[in-house]
C-alpha cells in the first residue's frame, strides 16, 4: 500500500537536506564548515529514507522500477572502497578520516545512498522540476549573499568569524563559482527551451547577467571551460530538436505568403558559448579590474596533474594489488609526503601537506586504484545512459525531454568537475544527487500498470522488502550517526584550537576532553597533545623551585599528554605528525635534564623522517635537540640537511646565524658567506644569509647591500624585505623602511607584527616600540622567521 503524502514529505525532506548541505552555516570560528553540511544532509537523508519506506516507496521501487538493478551498480563504489580499506595500512584514516573527507568509506557510502534514493524519488515531472528549481534558487541565493558581502563587506552581515569578502555560503571560493555556473547553465536551458512570457525572459536575463558578473569576479577558469562546452552542446541540441520555422513567419506567429522553411538558429546558447570563451581567455583582466574596486582575497593550491601522476607511479610501484585497489582510502596525503617532488620545497607551498591530488578522480586513482576509478565512472555512465534514453524515447514529451536533459546536463557538468578538480564534499553530494535523479527520470516511461498499483506481493516478496528496508535504514542510520557525531566532536575540537591560539591551554584541554567524550578522533588527540605540551611549558616556566604538588601535577600532565600522542600513533601509524609531536615532547624534557629523553627524542625524529623525508623542519628540530644536548657539531650536520632540502629555509638560516653566534664564529661565517655569494651570485638565500650575518653584527651598511641584492634577485623575498626595512630604519632612512613594510603588508595583511612596525615607523617611533611577546626586539634570535614563506 502506498501513501503519497509520506512519499511527498520524503522528497521534500530530501530536497531540504540538499539545500542545507549547500548553504547551511553558523557564523562562528569553531563551526566545522563542510562536515556540518554533510552531517545535516545525512540526518535529512535518514528522515527521508524512513518516510520513503513507511510510504511504501521501497516496495514500489522494487516492483515497478525497471533499471533498478542497473542503478544499484553504484554500490560498486563503496564495495571497492571497502576492499581497498581491508588491505590498507591505515584503516582508521580510510573509514571516516579526520573530517569524513570525500575519499573515505563513510562519505562514499553516504553519497551512494543519496544516489539511490534520488533515483527513486525524482521520477515525476513535478519532482524533477522542484529539484532543478531548488538548485537554481540556491545558486541565486548564494549569489545575492556574495554581492552583499562583496559590496558592503562582512560587516554588513553577522559573520565576525570571517575576515574578507571571499567568505561564502557554499565552501571554497571556487565551489561558489561551480554552483553559480551550474545555476547559470540551467537558467540558459530554460530560457532556450521553455515557453515563458516576455517579462519572465527579461527577469531571467537580468539574473543571468548578475551570475556572469559574479563568475567574472570568482574567475575560475574551469567554470568557463565547462560552460563553453555545455553551451555548444545546447546549441546542437537546440538546432536539432526545434522544428524548422517558415522563413516568412514573423515572431508574432502569423503566416506569410511564402512557404519555404528556415532552421532556427540557437542564438542564446551560441552567445553563451561566445561569452564563456571570451572570459576563459581574457576574464582575468575583467576580474582583476573588478577586484581592484571590490578586493577579494582567495588562494587555493593543489598538486599539479604531473605531480599527481608521479605520486601514483611511486606509491603503486610494481605492486599488482596497489594497481587494482590502491594504497587505501584517504591515504593520498601519506603517499604525497613519501613521494613529494623535490621542486615543491622551492615553492612557497613547501609546508603544505596535501591530502588530495589534482582532482577527486585522480586522488582516487592513488587511494583505491584502477577498480576504484572505474567505480567512480559508474554514476557518469548512468547519466549518459539516461540522456541517451530521454533523447531517443518517443514516449517523452517535449517538456519531459527538457527536464530530463537538464538533469543529465547538470550531472555531466558536476562529474566533469570531479574529474578535473577537488570540489568540497557538498558539491560531490550534489553530483551524486543529480546523477541519481537524471537516471531515475530517464526510466519514468513506461509504467508497469496504468494505475500504479502492483500485484499483491507474496510472503517471500514481503520478507525481501522488509530485509531490504531494514538493511538500508540501518546503513543510513549508521552513516548519518557517524557523520553527526564527528561534526559535534570537531566543533569542540575547533573551540579548543581557538583557545590554544589565545594561549589558553586549560580551555583547550577542556575542549579536547569534551570532544573525546563524544568521539575519540585524530584531530582531538592532536589538540590534546598540543595543548598538553603548551601546559607543560607553562608549568615549567612558572617557578624556579616547584613544590611537591606542582611536580605531581606536572608528572600527571606529562603522562596524559604522552598517552594522547601515543594513542594517535596507534590510530595513524603512518602519519609523521604523531612521531614529531612525541619527539618534541622529549626534546622539551631534554632541556629540563630528564634522563634518556634525548635518546627517545632522536629515535622519534628518525621515525618521523621515514614518513616525511622531504620535510626540512624535522632535521632543523633535530639540530635544536643537539644544541640542547650541547652537541653543536651534530647540530651543524642536521641544519645542513634542512638547507639541502630547502636552501631558502629562513628558519634554518636564522639557526645557522645563531649557531655561529654561540660558537663565537661570526667573522668566519661571514667570510664563508662572502665566498658563497661569489661562487653562486644568483642564489637569493645566500645573499639573505650574508645580510643577516651583517645585521647580527650591527654592520647595517653591508647588510643593506646584501639584502638589496637578495630582493633584486627575488622581489618577493618577504623576510629579506623585513630585515632590509629594519636596516633602513637603523640607518635613519625611515621612508625607505616604510616602503618595505608597506609592500610586506600588502602580501601579509594578517601579520600583526608587520602592521605594528609600519605604524611605529609612520609615527616616527622605533620599529619595536611597545612590542608585545612573542614579538622581540631582536628578530635574528628567534627560532622562527618573522614572516611565514
CSV table of N, CA, C and O in Angstrom, one decimal, residues 298-401:
chain,number,residue,atom,x,y,z
A,298,UNK,N,41.6,35.3,-2.2
A,298,UNK,CA,41.4,33.9,-2.1
A,298,UNK,C,42.5,33.2,-2.8
A,298,UNK,O,42.9,33.5,-3.9
A,299,UNK,N,43.0,32.2,-2.1
A,299,UNK,CA,44.1,31.4,-2.7
A,299,UNK,C,43.9,29.9,-2.4
A,299,UNK,O,43.7,29.5,-1.3
A,300,UNK,N,43.9,29.2,-3.5
A,300,UNK,CA,43.7,27.7,-3.4
A,300,UNK,C,44.8,27.0,-4.2
A,300,UNK,O,45.0,27.4,-5.4
A,301,UNK,N,45.5,26.1,-3.6
A,301,UNK,CA,46.5,25.4,-4.3
A,301,UNK,C,46.3,23.9,-4.2
A,301,UNK,O,45.7,23.4,-3.2
A,302,UNK,N,46.8,23.1,-5.1
A,302,UNK,CA,46.7,21.7,-5.1
A,302,UNK,C,47.8,21.1,-6.0
A,302,UNK,O,48.3,21.9,-6.8
A,303,UNK,N,48.1,19.9,-5.9
A,303,UNK,CA,49.2,19.3,-6.7
A,303,UNK,C,48.8,19.4,-8.2
A,303,UNK,O,47.6,19.3,-8.5
A,304,UNK,N,49.8,19.5,-9.0
A,304,UNK,CA,49.5,19.6,-10.5
A,304,UNK,C,49.2,18.1,-11.0
A,304,UNK,O,49.4,17.2,-10.2
A,305,UNK,N,48.8,18.1,-12.2
A,305,UNK,CA,48.4,16.8,-12.8
A,305,UNK,C,49.7,15.9,-12.9
A,305,UNK,O,49.7,14.7,-12.5
A,306,UNK,N,50.8,16.5,-13.3
A,306,UNK,CA,52.0,15.7,-13.4
A,306,UNK,C,52.5,15.2,-12.1
A,306,UNK,O,53.0,14.1,-11.9
A,307,UNK,N,52.4,16.1,-11.0
A,307,UNK,CA,52.9,15.7,-9.7
A,307,UNK,C,52.0,14.6,-9.2
A,307,UNK,O,52.5,13.6,-8.5
A,308,UNK,N,50.7,14.6,-9.4
A,308,UNK,CA,49.8,13.6,-9.0
A,308,UNK,C,50.1,12.2,-9.7
A,308,UNK,O,50.2,11.2,-9.1
A,309,UNK,N,50.4,12.3,-11.0
A,309,UNK,CA,50.8,11.1,-11.7
A,309,UNK,C,52.1,10.5,-11.1
A,309,UNK,O,52.3,9.3,-11.0
A,310,UNK,N,53.1,11.4,-10.8
A,310,UNK,CA,54.3,10.9,-10.2
A,310,UNK,C,54.0,10.2,-8.9
A,310,UNK,O,54.6,9.1,-8.6
A,311,UNK,N,53.1,10.7,-8.1
A,311,UNK,CA,52.7,10.1,-6.8
A,311,UNK,C,52.1,8.7,-7.1
A,311,UNK,O,52.3,7.7,-6.3
A,312,UNK,N,51.2,8.7,-8.1
A,312,UNK,CA,50.6,7.4,-8.4
A,312,UNK,C,51.6,6.3,-8.8
A,312,UNK,O,51.6,5.2,-8.2
A,313,UNK,N,52.6,6.7,-9.6
A,313,UNK,CA,53.6,5.7,-10.0
A,313,UNK,C,54.4,5.3,-8.8
A,313,UNK,O,54.7,4.1,-8.7
A,314,UNK,N,54.8,6.3,-8.0
A,314,UNK,CA,55.7,5.9,-6.9
A,314,UNK,C,55.0,5.1,-5.8
A,314,UNK,O,55.6,4.2,-5.2
A,315,UNK,N,53.8,5.5,-5.5
A,315,UNK,CA,53.0,4.8,-4.5
A,315,UNK,C,52.6,3.4,-4.9
A,315,UNK,O,52.6,2.5,-4.0
A,316,UNK,N,52.3,3.2,-6.1
A,316,UNK,CA,51.8,1.8,-6.6
A,316,UNK,C,53.0,0.9,-6.9
A,316,UNK,O,53.0,-0.3,-6.6
A,317,UNK,N,54.1,1.5,-7.4
A,317,UNK,CA,55.3,0.8,-7.8
A,317,UNK,C,54.9,-0.4,-8.7
A,317,UNK,O,54.2,-0.3,-9.6
A,318,UNK,N,55.5,-1.6,-8.4
A,318,UNK,CA,55.2,-2.8,-9.2
A,318,UNK,C,54.2,-3.7,-8.5
A,318,UNK,O,54.0,-4.8,-9.0
A,319,UNK,N,53.5,-3.2,-7.5
A,319,UNK,CA,52.5,-4.0,-6.8
A,319,UNK,C,51.2,-4.1,-7.6
A,319,UNK,O,50.6,-3.1,-7.9
A,320,UNK,N,50.8,-5.3,-7.9
A,320,UNK,CA,49.6,-5.6,-8.6
A,320,UNK,C,48.4,-5.3,-7.7
A,320,UNK,O,47.4,-4.7,-8.2
A,321,UNK,N,48.5,-5.5,-6.5
A,321,UNK,CA,47.4,-5.2,-5.5
A,321,UNK,C,47.2,-3.8,-5.5
A,321,UNK,O,46.0,-3.3,-5.6
A,322,UNK,N,48.2,-2.9,-5.3
A,322,UNK,CA,48.0,-1.5,-5.3
A,322,UNK,C,47.5,-0.9,-6.6
A,322,UNK,O,46.8,0.1,-6.7
A,323,UNK,N,47.9,-1.6,-7.7
A,323,UNK,CA,47.4,-1.1,-9.0
A,323,UNK,C,45.9,-1.3,-9.1
A,323,UNK,O,45.2,-0.4,-9.6
A,324,UNK,N,45.4,-2.3,-8.5
A,324,UNK,CA,43.9,-2.6,-8.6
A,324,UNK,C,43.1,-1.9,-7.5
A,324,UNK,O,42.1,-1.3,-7.8
A,325,UNK,N,43.6,-1.9,-6.3
A,325,UNK,CA,42.8,-1.4,-5.1
A,325,UNK,C,43.5,-0.3,-4.4
A,325,UNK,O,43.1,0.2,-3.4
A,326,UNK,N,44.7,0.2,-4.9
A,326,UNK,CA,45.3,1.3,-4.3
A,326,UNK,C,46.0,1.1,-3.0
A,326,UNK,O,46.2,0.0,-2.6
A,327,UNK,N,46.3,2.2,-2.3
A,327,UNK,CA,47.0,2.1,-1.1
A,327,UNK,C,46.1,2.2,0.1
A,327,UNK,O,46.5,2.1,1.3
A,328,UNK,N,44.8,2.4,-0.2
A,328,UNK,CA,43.8,2.5,0.9
A,328,UNK,C,43.1,3.8,0.8
A,328,UNK,O,43.6,4.9,0.4
A,329,UNK,N,41.8,3.8,1.2
A,329,UNK,CA,41.0,5.1,1.1
A,329,UNK,C,41.6,6.2,2.0
A,329,UNK,O,42.2,6.0,3.1
A,330,UNK,N,41.6,7.4,1.4
A,330,UNK,CA,42.1,8.6,2.1
A,330,UNK,C,43.6,8.6,2.5
A,330,UNK,O,44.0,9.2,3.5
A,331,UNK,N,44.4,7.9,1.7
A,331,UNK,CA,45.8,7.8,2.0
A,331,UNK,C,46.7,8.6,1.0
A,331,UNK,O,47.9,8.5,1.0
A,332,UNK,N,46.0,9.5,0.2
A,332,UNK,CA,46.8,10.3,-0.7
A,332,UNK,C,47.8,11.1,0.1
A,332,UNK,O,49.0,11.3,-0.4
A,333,UNK,N,47.4,11.7,1.2
A,333,UNK,CA,48.3,12.6,1.9
A,333,UNK,C,49.6,11.9,2.4
A,333,UNK,O,50.7,12.4,2.3
A,334,UNK,N,49.5,10.6,2.8
A,334,UNK,CA,50.7,9.9,3.2
A,334,UNK,C,51.6,9.6,2.0
A,334,UNK,O,52.8,9.7,2.2
A,335,UNK,N,51.0,9.3,0.9
A,335,UNK,CA,51.8,9.0,-0.3
A,335,UNK,C,52.4,10.3,-0.8
A,335,UNK,O,53.5,10.2,-1.4
A,336,UNK,N,51.7,11.4,-0.7
A,336,UNK,CA,52.3,12.6,-1.1
A,336,UNK,C,53.6,13.0,-0.3
A,336,UNK,O,54.6,13.3,-0.9
A,337,UNK,N,53.5,12.8,1.0
A,337,UNK,CA,54.7,13.1,1.8
A,337,UNK,C,55.9,12.2,1.5
A,337,UNK,O,57.0,12.6,1.6
A,338,UNK,N,55.6,10.9,1.2
A,338,UNK,CA,56.6,10.0,0.9
A,338,UNK,C,57.3,10.2,-0.5
A,338,UNK,O,58.4,9.9,-0.7
A,339,UNK,N,56.5,10.7,-1.4
A,339,UNK,CA,56.9,10.8,-2.8
A,339,UNK,C,56.8,12.2,-3.3
A,339,UNK,O,56.7,12.4,-4.6
A,340,UNK,N,56.9,13.2,-2.5
A,340,UNK,CA,56.7,14.6,-2.9
A,340,UNK,C,57.8,15.0,-3.9
A,340,UNK,O,59.0,14.8,-3.5
A,341,UNK,N,57.5,15.6,-5.0
A,341,UNK,CA,58.6,16.1,-5.9
A,341,UNK,C,59.5,17.1,-5.2
A,341,UNK,O,59.1,17.9,-4.4
A,342,UNK,N,60.8,17.0,-5.5
A,342,UNK,CA,61.8,17.9,-4.8
A,342,UNK,C,61.5,19.3,-5.1
A,342,UNK,O,61.8,20.2,-4.2
A,343,UNK,N,61.1,19.6,-6.3
A,343,UNK,CA,60.9,21.1,-6.6
A,343,UNK,C,59.8,21.8,-5.7
A,343,UNK,O,59.8,23.0,-5.7
A,344,UNK,N,58.9,21.0,-5.1
A,344,UNK,CA,57.9,21.6,-4.3
A,344,UNK,C,58.5,22.4,-3.1
A,344,UNK,O,58.0,23.4,-2.7
A,345,UNK,N,59.6,21.9,-2.6
A,345,UNK,CA,60.2,22.6,-1.5
A,345,UNK,C,60.8,24.0,-1.8
A,345,UNK,O,61.1,24.8,-0.9
A,346,UNK,N,60.9,24.2,-3.1
A,346,UNK,CA,61.5,25.5,-3.5
A,346,UNK,C,60.3,26.5,-3.8
A,346,UNK,O,60.6,27.7,-4.1
A,347,UNK,N,59.1,26.1,-3.6
A,347,UNK,CA,57.9,27.0,-3.7
A,347,UNK,C,57.5,27.5,-2.4
A,347,UNK,O,57.9,27.0,-1.3
A,348,UNK,N,56.5,28.4,-2.4
A,348,UNK,CA,56.0,29.0,-1.2
A,348,UNK,C,55.0,28.0,-0.5
A,348,UNK,O,54.6,28.3,0.6
A,349,UNK,N,54.7,26.9,-1.1
A,349,UNK,CA,53.8,26.0,-0.6
A,349,UNK,C,54.5,24.7,-0.1
A,349,UNK,O,53.9,23.7,0.0
A,350,UNK,N,55.7,24.9,0.3
A,350,UNK,CA,56.6,23.7,0.6
A,350,UNK,C,56.0,23.0,1.9
A,350,UNK,O,56.2,21.8,2.1
A,351,UNK,N,55.4,23.8,2.8
A,351,UNK,CA,55.0,23.2,4.1
A,351,UNK,C,53.5,22.8,4.1
A,351,UNK,O,53.0,22.5,5.2
A,352,UNK,N,52.9,22.7,2.9
A,352,UNK,CA,51.5,22.2,2.9
A,352,UNK,C,51.5,20.7,2.7
A,352,UNK,O,52.1,20.2,1.7
A,353,UNK,N,50.8,20.0,3.6
A,353,UNK,CA,50.7,18.6,3.5
A,353,UNK,C,49.4,18.3,2.7
A,353,UNK,O,48.3,18.2,3.3
A,354,UNK,N,49.5,18.2,1.4
A,354,UNK,CA,48.3,17.9,0.5
A,354,UNK,C,47.7,16.6,0.8
A,354,UNK,O,48.4,15.6,0.8
A,355,UNK,N,46.4,16.6,1.1
A,355,UNK,CA,45.6,15.4,1.3
A,355,UNK,C,44.9,14.9,0.0
A,355,UNK,O,44.2,13.9,0.1
A,356,UNK,N,44.9,15.7,-1.0
A,356,UNK,CA,44.2,15.4,-2.3
A,356,UNK,C,45.2,15.7,-3.4
A,356,UNK,O,46.2,16.5,-3.3
A,357,UNK,N,44.9,15.1,-4.6
A,357,UNK,CA,45.7,15.3,-5.7
A,357,UNK,C,45.1,16.4,-6.6
A,357,UNK,O,44.4,17.3,-6.2
A,358,UNK,N,45.4,16.2,-7.9
A,358,UNK,CA,44.9,17.2,-8.9
A,358,UNK,C,43.4,17.3,-9.0
A,358,UNK,O,42.9,18.4,-9.2
A,359,UNK,N,42.7,16.2,-8.7
A,359,UNK,CA,41.3,16.1,-8.7
A,359,UNK,C,40.8,15.0,-7.8
A,359,UNK,O,41.6,14.2,-7.4
A,360,UNK,N,39.5,15.0,-7.6
A,360,UNK,CA,38.9,13.9,-6.8
A,360,UNK,C,39.2,12.6,-7.4
A,360,UNK,O,39.5,11.6,-6.8
A,361,UNK,N,39.0,12.6,-8.7
A,361,UNK,CA,39.2,11.3,-9.5
A,361,UNK,C,40.6,10.9,-9.5
A,361,UNK,O,40.9,9.7,-9.2
A,362,UNK,N,41.6,11.8,-9.6
A,362,UNK,CA,43.0,11.4,-9.6
A,362,UNK,C,43.4,11.0,-8.2
A,362,UNK,O,44.3,10.2,-8.0
A,363,UNK,N,42.8,11.6,-7.2
A,363,UNK,CA,43.1,11.2,-5.8
A,363,UNK,C,42.7,9.8,-5.6
A,363,UNK,O,43.4,9.0,-5.0
A,364,UNK,N,41.5,9.4,-6.1
A,364,UNK,CA,41.0,8.0,-6.0
A,364,UNK,C,41.9,7.0,-6.7
A,364,UNK,O,42.1,5.9,-6.3
A,365,UNK,N,42.6,7.5,-7.8
A,365,UNK,CA,43.5,6.6,-8.5
A,365,UNK,C,44.6,6.2,-7.6
A,365,UNK,O,45.1,5.0,-7.6
A,366,UNK,N,45.1,7.1,-6.7
A,366,UNK,CA,46.1,6.7,-5.8
A,366,UNK,C,45.6,5.8,-4.7
A,366,UNK,O,46.2,4.8,-4.4
A,367,UNK,N,44.5,6.2,-4.1
A,367,UNK,CA,44.0,5.5,-2.9
A,367,UNK,C,43.2,4.2,-3.2
A,367,UNK,O,43.4,3.3,-2.4
A,368,UNK,N,42.4,4.2,-4.2
A,368,UNK,CA,41.6,2.9,-4.4
A,368,UNK,C,41.9,2.3,-5.8
A,368,UNK,O,41.2,1.4,-6.2
A,369,UNK,N,42.9,2.8,-6.5
A,369,UNK,CA,43.4,2.1,-7.7
A,369,UNK,C,42.5,2.1,-8.9
A,369,UNK,O,41.5,2.9,-8.9
A,370,UNK,N,42.8,1.2,-9.8
A,370,UNK,CA,42.0,1.2,-11.1
A,370,UNK,C,40.6,0.8,-10.9
A,370,UNK,O,39.7,1.4,-11.5
A,371,UNK,N,40.4,-0.2,-10.0
A,371,UNK,CA,39.0,-0.6,-9.7
A,371,UNK,C,38.2,0.5,-9.1
A,371,UNK,O,37.0,0.7,-9.4
A,372,UNK,N,38.8,1.3,-8.3
A,372,UNK,CA,38.2,2.5,-7.7
A,372,UNK,C,37.8,3.5,-8.7
A,372,UNK,O,36.6,4.0,-8.7
A,373,UNK,N,38.6,3.9,-9.6
A,373,UNK,CA,38.3,4.9,-10.6
A,373,UNK,C,37.2,4.4,-11.6
A,373,UNK,O,36.4,5.1,-12.1
A,374,UNK,N,37.3,3.1,-11.9
A,374,UNK,CA,36.2,2.5,-12.7
A,374,UNK,C,34.9,2.6,-12.0
A,374,UNK,O,33.8,2.9,-12.6
A,375,UNK,N,34.9,2.4,-10.7
A,375,UNK,CA,33.6,2.5,-9.9
A,375,UNK,C,33.2,4.0,-9.9
A,375,UNK,O,32.0,4.3,-9.9
A,376,UNK,N,34.1,4.9,-9.9
A,376,UNK,CA,33.7,6.4,-9.9
A,376,UNK,C,33.1,6.7,-11.3
A,376,UNK,O,32.3,7.7,-11.4
A,377,UNK,N,33.4,5.9,-12.3
A,377,UNK,CA,32.8,6.2,-13.6
A,377,UNK,C,31.4,5.7,-13.7
A,377,UNK,O,30.6,6.1,-14.6
A,378,UNK,N,30.9,4.9,-12.8
A,378,UNK,CA,29.6,4.3,-12.9
A,378,UNK,C,28.5,5.4,-12.9
A,378,UNK,O,27.6,5.3,-13.8
A,379,UNK,N,28.4,6.3,-11.9
A,379,UNK,CA,27.4,7.3,-12.0
A,379,UNK,C,27.4,8.1,-13.3
A,379,UNK,O,26.3,8.4,-13.8
A,380,UNK,N,28.5,8.5,-13.8
A,380,UNK,CA,28.6,9.2,-15.0
A,380,UNK,C,28.0,8.4,-16.2
A,380,UNK,O,27.3,8.9,-17.0
A,381,UNK,N,28.4,7.1,-16.2
A,381,UNK,CA,27.9,6.2,-17.3
A,381,UNK,C,26.4,6.1,-17.2
A,381,UNK,O,25.7,6.1,-18.2
A,382,UNK,N,25.8,6.1,-16.0
A,382,UNK,CA,24.4,6.0,-15.9
A,382,UNK,C,23.7,7.3,-16.3
A,382,UNK,O,22.6,7.3,-16.9
A,383,UNK,N,24.3,8.4,-16.0
A,383,UNK,CA,23.8,9.7,-16.5
A,383,UNK,C,23.8,9.8,-18.0
A,383,UNK,O,22.8,10.2,-18.6
A,384,UNK,N,24.9,9.4,-18.7
A,384,UNK,CA,24.9,9.4,-20.1
A,384,UNK,C,23.9,8.4,-20.7
A,384,UNK,O,23.3,8.7,-21.7
A,385,UNK,N,23.8,7.2,-20.0
A,385,UNK,CA,22.8,6.3,-20.5
A,385,UNK,C,21.4,6.9,-20.4
A,385,UNK,O,20.5,6.7,-21.3
A,386,UNK,N,21.1,7.6,-19.3
A,386,UNK,CA,19.8,8.2,-19.1
A,386,UNK,C,19.6,9.3,-20.2
A,386,UNK,O,18.5,9.4,-20.7
A,387,UNK,N,20.6,10.1,-20.5
A,387,UNK,CA,20.5,11.1,-21.5
A,387,UNK,C,20.1,10.5,-22.9
A,387,UNK,O,19.3,11.0,-23.6
A,388,UNK,N,20.8,9.4,-23.2
A,388,UNK,CA,20.5,8.7,-24.5
A,388,UNK,C,19.1,8.2,-24.5
A,388,UNK,O,18.4,8.4,-25.5
A,389,UNK,N,18.6,7.7,-23.4
A,389,UNK,CA,17.2,7.2,-23.4
A,389,UNK,C,16.2,8.3,-23.5
A,389,UNK,O,15.2,8.2,-24.2
A,390,UNK,N,16.4,9.4,-22.8
A,390,UNK,CA,15.5,10.5,-22.9
A,390,UNK,C,15.5,11.1,-24.3
A,390,UNK,O,14.4,11.4,-24.9
A,391,UNK,N,16.6,11.2,-25.0
A,391,UNK,CA,16.7,11.8,-26.3
A,391,UNK,C,16.1,10.9,-27.3
A,391,UNK,O,15.5,11.4,-28.3
A,392,UNK,N,16.1,9.5,-27.1
A,392,UNK,CA,15.7,8.6,-28.2
A,392,UNK,C,14.3,8.0,-27.9
A,392,UNK,O,13.8,7.3,-28.8
A,393,UNK,N,13.8,8.2,-26.8
A,393,UNK,CA,12.5,7.5,-26.5
A,393,UNK,C,11.3,8.5,-26.9
A,393,UNK,O,11.3,9.6,-26.4
A,394,UNK,N,10.4,8.0,-27.7
A,394,UNK,CA,9.3,8.8,-28.2
A,394,UNK,C,8.3,9.1,-27.1
A,394,UNK,O,7.5,10.0,-27.3
A,395,UNK,N,8.3,8.3,-26.1
A,395,UNK,CA,7.2,8.5,-25.0
A,395,UNK,C,7.4,9.8,-24.2
A,395,UNK,O,6.5,10.2,-23.6
A,396,UNK,N,8.6,10.3,-24.3
A,396,UNK,CA,8.9,11.6,-23.5
A,396,UNK,C,8.3,12.8,-24.3
A,396,UNK,O,8.6,12.9,-25.5
A,397,UNK,N,7.5,13.6,-23.6
A,397,UNK,CA,7.0,14.8,-24.3
A,397,UNK,C,8.2,15.8,-24.4
A,397,UNK,O,9.3,15.6,-23.8
A,398,UNK,N,7.9,16.9,-25.0
A,398,UNK,CA,9.0,17.9,-25.2
A,398,UNK,C,9.4,18.5,-23.8
A,398,UNK,O,10.6,18.7,-23.6
A,399,UNK,N,8.4,18.8,-23.0
A,399,UNK,CA,8.7,19.3,-21.6
A,399,UNK,C,9.5,18.3,-20.8
A,399,UNK,O,10.4,18.7,-20.1
A,400,UNK,N,9.1,17.0,-20.9
A,400,UNK,CA,9.8,16.0,-20.2
A,400,UNK,C,11.3,15.9,-20.7
A,400,UNK,O,12.2,15.7,-19.9
A,401,UNK,N,11.4,16.0,-22.0
A,401,UNK,CA,12.8,16.0,-22.5
A,401,UNK,C,13.7,17.1,-22.0
A,401,UNK,O,14.8,16.9,-21.7
